[in-house]
Amino acid sequence: MNTNIRDRYLSIGEYNMISVDWSAGAVNPNYVAARNAVGPAGAAVASFIGQLVAAGASVDNMYVIGFSLGAHVAGNAGKGQNGHVNTVIALDPAGPLFSLGQPDAVSPADGRYVEMIMTNGGLLGSSTPMGQATFTPNGGRTQPGCGTDIAGGCAHGRAPAYYAESITSSVPFRATRCAGIQEVVEGNCTPSGADATMGGEPSNYGRGVSGVYFLTTNDAAPFARG
């Protein structure tokens, strides 16, 4: 569990934080096996959500948050609830062996609002927008302060770091809406529609936030520039 995200939420209010230990599937030297475990893991989470709803909880108040392979688990949990959970946050969803439209890949239909934060697209993370809104900090592929980062681990890990900061930061991660992902790749984002804030609490659900967004960050925490 990302304790930074948990602690940030608990520092600002009364939240029920539920962590999912799916290490039996995720921690596997065989990446193909780990990749194929996201569907069953997500289905188990969806079943648990169903039990909570049966006990009186409401999906209107639920976020499902996941990082890397866990982002696809979060998407599958949303699928299992027919896309009715309030928000799915997909933090740099794993890219290898995933593509938009695959039955077990996170998708825009997995929640009432689905936000993707892309930080290492094309290497460890997906380079394809998979959320209703996809935020691409610093272009979504490499991240400042990560040095050469040949394996991509630093940039990949920035997605949960940015999101955790956004929960409590008084400085927002303001982002410009671009015409599409290709403009971001080319480093030529033409403003197209209203700006939006990446992450944050509450989420962007109900605010009409959709499309691809570009923003820059600082190279060390605090990352947000406003």
PDB file of C-alpha atoms in Angstrom:
ATOM      1  CA  MET A   1       0.000   0.000   0.000  1.00  0.00           C
ATOM      2  CA  ASN A   2       1.188   3.523  -0.719  1.00  0.00           C
ATOM      3  CA  THR A   3       1.326   4.856   2.823  1.00  0.00           C
ATOM      4  CA  ASN A   4       1.948   8.394   1.588  1.00  0.00           C
ATOM      5  CA  ILE A   5      -1.419   8.471  -0.181  1.00  0.00           C
ATOM      6  CA  ARG A   6      -3.108   6.883   2.837  1.00  0.00           C
ATOM      7  CA  ASP A   7      -1.543   9.292   5.309  1.00  0.00           C
ATOM      8  CA  ARG A   8      -2.419  12.334   3.194  1.00  0.00           C
ATOM      9  CA  TYR A   9      -6.083  11.369   3.114  1.00  0.00           C
ATOM     10  CA  LEU A  10      -6.206  10.639   6.827  1.00  0.00           C
ATOM     11  CA  SER A  11      -4.566  13.984   7.583  1.00  0.00           C
ATOM     12  CA  ILE A  12      -7.447  15.963   6.057  1.00  0.00           C
ATOM     13  CA  GLY A  13     -10.548  14.097   7.174  1.00  0.00           C
ATOM     14  CA  GLU A  14     -12.265  10.915   8.224  1.00  0.00           C
ATOM     15  CA  TYR A  15     -11.839   8.365   5.459  1.00  0.00           C
ATOM     16  CA  ASN A  16     -12.077   4.594   5.396  1.00  0.00           C
ATOM     17  CA  MET A  17      -8.910   3.463   3.625  1.00  0.00           C
ATOM     18  CA  ILE A  18      -8.867  -0.150   2.455  1.00  0.00           C
ATOM     19  CA  SER A  19      -5.640  -1.598   1.053  1.00  0.00           C
ATOM     20  CA  VAL A  20      -5.519  -4.670  -1.156  1.00  0.00           C
ATOM     21  CA  ASP A  21      -2.612  -7.095  -0.794  1.00  0.00           C
ATOM     22  CA  TRP A  22      -2.419  -8.854  -4.128  1.00  0.00           C
ATOM     23  CA  SER A  23       1.318  -9.513  -3.860  1.00  0.00           C
ATOM     24  CA  ALA A  24       0.699 -13.194  -4.609  1.00  0.00           C
ATOM     25  CA  GLY A  25      -0.127 -12.065  -8.126  1.00  0.00           C
ATOM     26  CA  ALA A  26       1.841  -8.857  -8.482  1.00  0.00           C
ATOM     27  CA  VAL A  27       5.208  -9.936  -7.075  1.00  0.00           C
ATOM     28  CA  ASN A  28       6.061 -12.480  -9.716  1.00  0.00           C
ATOM     29  CA  PRO A  29       9.280 -12.651 -11.756  1.00  0.00           C
ATOM     30  CA  ASN A  30       7.097 -13.816 -14.634  1.00  0.00           C
ATOM     31  CA  TYR A  31       5.651 -10.517 -15.857  1.00  0.00           C
ATOM     32  CA  VAL A  32       3.125 -12.264 -18.085  1.00  0.00           C
ATOM     33  CA  ALA A  33       1.681 -14.073 -15.071  1.00  0.00           C
ATOM     34  CA  ALA A  34       1.585 -10.849 -13.050  1.00  0.00           C
ATOM     35  CA  ARG A  35      -0.049  -9.024 -15.942  1.00  0.00           C
ATOM     36  CA  ASN A  36      -2.693 -11.733 -16.252  1.00  0.00           C
ATOM     37  CA  ALA A  37      -3.511 -11.508 -12.544  1.00  0.00           C
ATOM     38  CA  VAL A  38      -5.009  -8.017 -12.769  1.00  0.00           C
ATOM     39  CA  GLY A  39      -8.415  -9.284 -13.885  1.00  0.00           C
ATOM     40  CA  PRO A  40      -8.928 -11.793 -11.059  1.00  0.00           C
ATOM     41  CA  ALA A  41      -7.546  -9.338  -8.503  1.00  0.00           C
ATOM     42  CA  GLY A  42      -9.886  -6.613  -9.719  1.00  0.00           C
ATOM     43  CA  ALA A  43     -12.828  -8.994  -9.665  1.00  0.00           C
ATOM     44  CA  ALA A  44     -12.059  -9.821  -6.028  1.00  0.00           C
ATOM     45  CA  VAL A  45     -12.016  -6.112  -5.171  1.00  0.00           C
ATOM     46  CA  ALA A  46     -15.307  -5.619  -7.011  1.00  0.00           C
ATOM     47  CA  SER A  47     -16.826  -8.464  -5.010  1.00  0.00           C
ATOM     48  CA  PHE A  48     -15.664  -6.863  -1.778  1.00  0.00           C
ATOM     49  CA  ILE A  49     -17.148  -3.533  -2.853  1.00  0.00           C
ATOM     50  CA  GLY A  50     -20.398  -5.380  -3.472  1.00  0.00           C
ATOM     51  CA  GLN A  51     -20.338  -6.654   0.101  1.00  0.00           C
ATOM     52  CA  LEU A  52     -19.783  -3.126   1.386  1.00  0.00           C
ATOM     53  CA  VAL A  53     -22.725  -1.877  -0.658  1.00  0.00           C
ATOM     54  CA  ALA A  54     -24.900  -4.695   0.680  1.00  0.00           C
ATOM     55  CA  ALA A  55     -23.962  -3.537   4.183  1.00  0.00           C
ATOM     56  CA  GLY A  56     -25.089   0.014   3.430  1.00  0.00           C
ATOM     57  CA  ALA A  57     -22.099   1.712   1.820  1.00  0.00           C
ATOM     58  CA  SER A  58     -22.516   3.727  -1.375  1.00  0.00           C
ATOM     59  CA  VAL A  59     -20.373   3.584  -4.496  1.00  0.00           C
ATOM     60  CA  ASP A  60     -21.107   7.311  -4.806  1.00  0.00           C
ATOM     61  CA  ASN A  61     -18.465   7.863  -2.124  1.00  0.00           C
ATOM     62  CA  MET A  62     -15.852   5.381  -3.305  1.00  0.00           C
ATOM     63  CA  TYR A  63     -12.549   5.927  -5.066  1.00  0.00           C
ATOM     64  CA  VAL A  64     -10.444   3.039  -6.340  1.00  0.00           C
ATOM     65  CA  ILE A  65      -6.788   3.988  -6.732  1.00  0.00           C
ATOM     66  CA  GLY A  66      -4.035   1.865  -8.257  1.00  0.00           C
ATOM     67  CA  PHE A  67      -0.467   2.225  -9.513  1.00  0.00           C
ATOM     68  CA  SER A  68       1.191   0.436 -12.434  1.00  0.00           C
ATOM     69  CA  LEU A  69      -0.337  -3.054 -12.655  1.00  0.00           C
ATOM     70  CA  GLY A  70      -2.527  -1.953  -9.759  1.00  0.00           C
ATOM     71  CA  ALA A  71      -4.049   0.728 -11.977  1.00  0.00           C
ATOM     72  CA  HIS A  72      -5.483  -2.052 -14.120  1.00  0.00           C
ATOM     73  CA  VAL A  73      -6.661  -3.854 -10.978  1.00  0.00           C
ATOM     74  CA  ALA A  74      -8.488  -0.643 -10.044  1.00  0.00           C
ATOM     75  CA  GLY A  75     -10.030  -0.523 -13.501  1.00  0.00           C
ATOM     76  CA  ASN A  76     -11.207  -4.113 -13.227  1.00  0.00           C
ATOM     77  CA  ALA A  77     -12.716  -3.370  -9.830  1.00  0.00           C
ATOM     78  CA  GLY A  78     -14.656  -0.573 -11.479  1.00  0.00           C
ATOM     79  CA  LYS A  79     -15.732  -2.845 -14.322  1.00  0.00           C
ATOM     80  CA  GLY A  80     -17.031  -5.330 -11.780  1.00  0.00           C
ATOM     81  CA  GLN A  81     -19.252  -2.588 -10.386  1.00  0.00           C
ATOM     82  CA  ASN A  82     -20.477  -1.693 -13.886  1.00  0.00           C
ATOM     83  CA  GLY A  83     -18.601   1.605 -13.857  1.00  0.00           C
ATOM     84  CA  HIS A  84     -20.660   2.964 -10.971  1.00  0.00           C
ATOM     85  CA  VAL A  85     -17.866   3.791  -8.506  1.00  0.00           C
ATOM     86  CA  ASN A  86     -17.386   7.518  -8.119  1.00  0.00           C
ATOM     87  CA  THR A  87     -13.757   7.719  -9.222  1.00  0.00           C
ATOM     88  CA  VAL A  88     -10.980   5.475 -10.514  1.00  0.00           C
ATOM     89  CA  ILE A  89      -7.465   6.905 -10.299  1.00  0.00           C
ATOM     90  CA  ALA A  90      -5.023   5.094 -12.602  1.00  0.00           C
ATOM     91  CA  LEU A  91      -1.474   6.050 -11.655  1.00  0.00           C
ATOM     92  CA  ASP A  92       0.831   5.418 -14.635  1.00  0.00           C
ATOM     93  CA  PRO A  93      -0.926   2.193 -15.669  1.00  0.00           C
ATOM     94  CA  ALA A  94       1.493  -0.550 -16.685  1.00  0.00           C
ATOM     95  CA  GLY A  95       2.151  -0.428 -20.408  1.00  0.00           C
ATOM     96  CA  PRO A  96       3.755  -3.709 -21.518  1.00  0.00           C
ATOM     97  CA  LEU A  97       1.163  -6.195 -22.831  1.00  0.00           C
ATOM     98  CA  PHE A  98      -1.704  -3.749 -22.291  1.00  0.00           C
ATOM     99  CA  SER A  99      -3.657  -1.716 -24.822  1.00  0.00           C
ATOM    100  CA  LEU A 100      -6.823   0.333 -24.624  1.00  0.00           C
ATOM    101  CA  GLY A 101      -9.834  -1.826 -25.311  1.00  0.00           C
ATOM    102  CA  GLN A 102      -8.460  -5.047 -23.876  1.00  0.00           C
ATOM    103  CA  PRO A 103     -11.051  -6.549 -21.522  1.00  0.00           C
ATOM    104  CA  ASP A 104      -8.758  -6.327 -18.491  1.00  0.00           C
ATOM    105  CA  ALA A 105      -7.128  -2.949 -19.191  1.00  0.00           C
ATOM    106  CA  VAL A 106      -8.278   0.155 -17.349  1.00  0.00           C
ATOM    107  CA  SER A 107     -10.671   2.172 -19.496  1.00  0.00           C
ATOM    108  CA  PRO A 108     -12.708   5.393 -19.420  1.00  0.00           C
ATOM    109  CA  ALA A 109     -15.879   3.397 -18.682  1.00  0.00           C
ATOM    110  CA  ASP A 110     -14.609   1.860 -15.437  1.00  0.00           C
ATOM    111  CA  GLY A 111     -15.971   4.602 -13.195  1.00  0.00           C
ATOM    112  CA  ARG A 112     -18.140   7.671 -13.254  1.00  0.00           C
ATOM    113  CA  TYR A 113     -14.852   9.533 -13.506  1.00  0.00           C
ATOM    114  CA  VAL A 114     -11.587   7.870 -14.527  1.00  0.00           C
ATOM    115  CA  GLU A 115      -8.350   9.835 -14.272  1.00  0.00           C
ATOM    116  CA  MET A 116      -5.018   8.625 -15.610  1.00  0.00           C
ATOM    117  CA  ILE A 117      -1.715  10.191 -14.605  1.00  0.00           C
ATOM    118  CA  MET A 118       0.959   9.269 -17.159  1.00  0.00           C
ATOM    119  CA  THR A 119       4.574   9.693 -16.050  1.00  0.00           C
ATOM    120  CA  ASN A 120       6.571   6.986 -17.861  1.00  0.00           C
ATOM    121  CA  GLY A 121       4.520   6.326 -20.962  1.00  0.00           C
ATOM    122  CA  GLY A 122       6.151   4.067 -23.507  1.00  0.00           C
ATOM    123  CA  LEU A 123       8.446   2.266 -21.067  1.00  0.00           C
ATOM    124  CA  LEU A 124       6.985   0.975 -17.801  1.00  0.00           C
ATOM    125  CA  GLY A 125       3.735   2.869 -18.242  1.00  0.00           C
ATOM    126  CA  SER A 126       1.215   3.067 -21.047  1.00  0.00           C
ATOM    127  CA  SER A 127       1.632   5.778 -23.670  1.00  0.00           C
ATOM    128  CA  THR A 128      -2.058   5.558 -24.607  1.00  0.00           C
ATOM    129  CA  PRO A 129      -4.643   7.712 -22.806  1.00  0.00           C
ATOM    130  CA  MET A 130      -6.835   5.326 -20.820  1.00  0.00           C
ATOM    131  CA  GLY A 131      -8.912   7.673 -18.695  1.00  0.00           C
ATOM    132  CA  GLN A 132     -11.735  10.055 -19.331  1.00  0.00           C
ATOM    133  CA  ALA A 133      -9.051  12.565 -18.440  1.00  0.00           C
ATOM    134  CA  THR A 134      -5.361  11.793 -18.943  1.00  0.00           C
ATOM    135  CA  PHE A 135      -2.778  14.077 -17.352  1.00  0.00           C
ATOM    136  CA  THR A 136       0.756  14.048 -18.768  1.00  0.00           C
ATOM    137  CA  PRO A 137       3.118  15.801 -16.338  1.00  0.00           C
ATOM    138  CA  ASN A 138       6.210  17.029 -18.182  1.00  0.00           C
ATOM    139  CA  GLY A 139       5.073  15.212 -21.313  1.00  0.00           C
ATOM    140  CA  GLY A 140       4.251  11.948 -19.578  1.00  0.00           C
ATOM    141  CA  ARG A 141       7.415  10.045 -20.474  1.00  0.00           C
ATOM    142  CA  THR A 142      10.371  11.265 -18.426  1.00  0.00           C
ATOM    143  CA  GLN A 143      10.325  13.349 -15.270  1.00  0.00           C
ATOM    144  CA  PRO A 144      12.616  16.173 -14.104  1.00  0.00           C
ATOM    145  CA  GLY A 145      14.892  15.265 -11.237  1.00  0.00           C
ATOM    146  CA  CYS A 146      15.104  11.626 -12.329  1.00  0.00           C
ATOM    147  CA  GLY A 147      18.447  11.868 -14.123  1.00  0.00           C
ATOM    148  CA  THR A 148      19.118   9.362 -16.886  1.00  0.00           C
ATOM    149  CA  ASP A 149      16.549   6.923 -15.422  1.00  0.00           C
ATOM    150  CA  ILE A 150      17.264   4.313 -18.087  1.00  0.00           C
ATOM    151  CA  ALA A 151      14.959   1.719 -16.548  1.00  0.00           C
ATOM    152  CA  GLY A 152      12.200   4.274 -15.952  1.00  0.00           C
ATOM    153  CA  GLY A 153      11.595   3.434 -12.313  1.00  0.00           C
ATOM    154  CA  CYS A 154      11.979   6.994 -11.049  1.00  0.00           C
ATOM    155  CA  ALA A 155       9.587   8.495 -13.598  1.00  0.00           C
ATOM    156  CA  HIS A 156       7.131   5.632 -13.087  1.00  0.00           C
ATOM    157  CA  GLY A 157       7.106   6.263  -9.350  1.00  0.00           C
ATOM    158  CA  ARG A 158       6.378   9.950  -9.754  1.00  0.00           C
ATOM    159  CA  ALA A 159       2.703   9.259 -10.527  1.00  0.00           C
ATOM    160  CA  PRO A 160       1.837   8.196  -6.952  1.00  0.00           C
ATOM    161  CA  ALA A 161       4.126  10.913  -5.584  1.00  0.00           C
ATOM    162  CA  TYR A 162       2.324  13.632  -7.547  1.00  0.00           C
ATOM    163  CA  TYR A 163      -1.077  12.263  -6.624  1.00  0.00           C
ATOM    164  CA  ALA A 164      -0.227  12.016  -2.928  1.00  0.00           C
ATOM    165  CA  GLU A 165       0.956  15.627  -2.900  1.00  0.00           C
ATOM    166  CA  SER A 166      -2.187  16.789  -4.698  1.00  0.00           C
ATOM    167  CA  ILE A 167      -4.412  15.531  -1.887  1.00  0.00           C
ATOM    168  CA  THR A 168      -3.153  18.075   0.639  1.00  0.00           C
ATOM    169  CA  SER A 169      -1.308  20.698  -1.396  1.00  0.00           C
ATOM    170  CA  SER A 170      -2.543  24.278  -1.286  1.00  0.00           C
ATOM    171  CA  VAL A 171      -0.801  24.721  -4.641  1.00  0.00           C
ATOM    172  CA  PRO A 172      -2.732  22.924  -7.393  1.00  0.00           C
ATOM    173  CA  PHE A 173      -1.328  20.885 -10.258  1.00  0.00           C
ATOM    174  CA  ARG A 174      -2.909  23.102 -12.912  1.00  0.00           C
ATOM    175  CA  ALA A 175      -2.900  21.618 -16.388  1.00  0.00           C
ATOM    176  CA  THR A 176      -3.639  22.821 -19.908  1.00  0.00           C
ATOM    177  CA  ARG A 177      -6.051  20.852 -22.064  1.00  0.00           C
ATOM    178  CA  CYS A 178      -4.442  19.864 -25.371  1.00  0.00           C
ATOM    179  CA  ALA A 179      -6.024  18.830 -28.658  1.00  0.00           C
ATOM    180  CA  GLY A 180      -4.691  15.287 -28.214  1.00  0.00           C
ATOM    181  CA  ILE A 181      -1.862  13.049 -27.068  1.00  0.00           C
ATOM    182  CA  GLN A 182       0.127  13.544 -30.270  1.00  0.00           C
ATOM    183  CA  GLU A 183       0.523  17.230 -29.473  1.00  0.00           C
ATOM    184  CA  VAL A 184       1.938  16.297 -26.083  1.00  0.00           C
ATOM    185  CA  VAL A 185       4.372  13.838 -27.687  1.00  0.00           C
ATOM    186  CA  GLU A 186       5.523  16.533 -30.093  1.00  0.00           C
ATOM    187  CA  GLY A 187       5.895  19.077 -27.295  1.00  0.00           C
ATOM    188  CA  ASN A 188       3.397  21.396 -28.916  1.00  0.00           C
ATOM    189  CA  CYS A 189       0.252  21.542 -26.795  1.00  0.00           C
ATOM    190  CA  THR A 190      -2.248  23.971 -28.254  1.00  0.00           C
ATOM    191  CA  PRO A 191      -4.683  25.066 -25.517  1.00  0.00           C
ATOM    192  CA  SER A 192      -8.016  23.448 -26.315  1.00  0.00           C
ATOM    193  CA  GLY A 193     -10.711  24.000 -23.724  1.00  0.00           C
ATOM    194  CA  ALA A 194     -10.651  24.823 -20.046  1.00  0.00           C
ATOM    195  CA  ASP A 195      -7.708  24.123 -17.774  1.00  0.00           C
ATOM    196  CA  ALA A 196      -8.094  21.459 -15.079  1.00  0.00           C
ATOM    197  CA  THR A 197      -6.400  20.323 -11.890  1.00  0.00           C
ATOM    198  CA  MET A 198      -4.619  16.987 -11.732  1.00  0.00           C
ATOM    199  CA  GLY A 199      -5.518  14.829  -8.750  1.00  0.00           C
ATOM    200  CA  GLY A 200      -6.751  16.616  -5.666  1.00  0.00           C
ATOM    201  CA  GLU A 201      -9.502  15.912  -3.180  1.00  0.00           C
ATOM    202  CA  PRO A 202     -12.314  15.755  -4.073  1.00  0.00           C
ATOM    203  CA  SER A 203     -11.681  14.358  -7.534  1.00  0.00           C
ATOM    204  CA  ASN A 204     -12.752  15.968 -10.794  1.00  0.00           C
ATOM    205  CA  TYR A 205     -15.950  13.909 -10.928  1.00  0.00           C
ATOM    206  CA  GLY A 206     -18.858  16.045 -12.112  1.00  0.00           C
ATOM    207  CA  ARG A 207     -16.658  18.908 -13.299  1.00  0.00           C
ATOM    208  CA  GLY A 208     -16.698  18.077 -16.988  1.00  0.00           C
ATOM    209  CA  VAL A 209     -12.998  17.268 -17.062  1.00  0.00           C
ATOM    210  CA  SER A 210     -12.078  15.108 -20.055  1.00  0.00           C
ATOM    211  CA  GLY A 211      -9.373  14.824 -22.668  1.00  0.00           C
ATOM    212  CA  VAL A 212      -5.586  15.076 -22.533  1.00  0.00           C
ATOM    213  CA  TYR A 213      -3.834  17.601 -20.302  1.00  0.00           C
ATOM    214  CA  PHE A 214      -0.252  18.845 -20.053  1.00  0.00           C
ATOM    215  CA  LEU A 215       1.502  20.398 -17.079  1.00  0.00           C
ATOM    216  CA  THR A 216       4.984  20.913 -15.721  1.00  0.00           C
ATOM    217  CA  THR A 217       6.276  20.151 -12.238  1.00  0.00           C
ATOM    218  CA  ASN A 218       9.240  20.969 -10.082  1.00  0.00           C
ATOM    219  CA  ASP A 219      12.059  18.433 -10.072  1.00  0.00           C
ATOM    220  CA  ALA A 220      11.654  17.693  -6.358  1.00  0.00           C
ATOM    221  CA  ALA A 221       8.886  17.930  -3.772  1.00  0.00           C
ATOM    222  CA  PRO A 222       6.892  20.048  -3.510  1.00  0.00           C
ATOM    223  CA  PHE A 223       6.208  19.260  -7.161  1.00  0.00           C
ATOM    224  CA  ALA A 224       3.132  21.414  -7.854  1.00  0.00           C
ATOM    225  CA  ARG A 225       3.660  24.773  -9.555  1.00  0.00           C
ATOM    226  CA  GLY A 226       0.097  26.060  -9.597  1.00  0.00           C
TER     227      GLY A 226
END
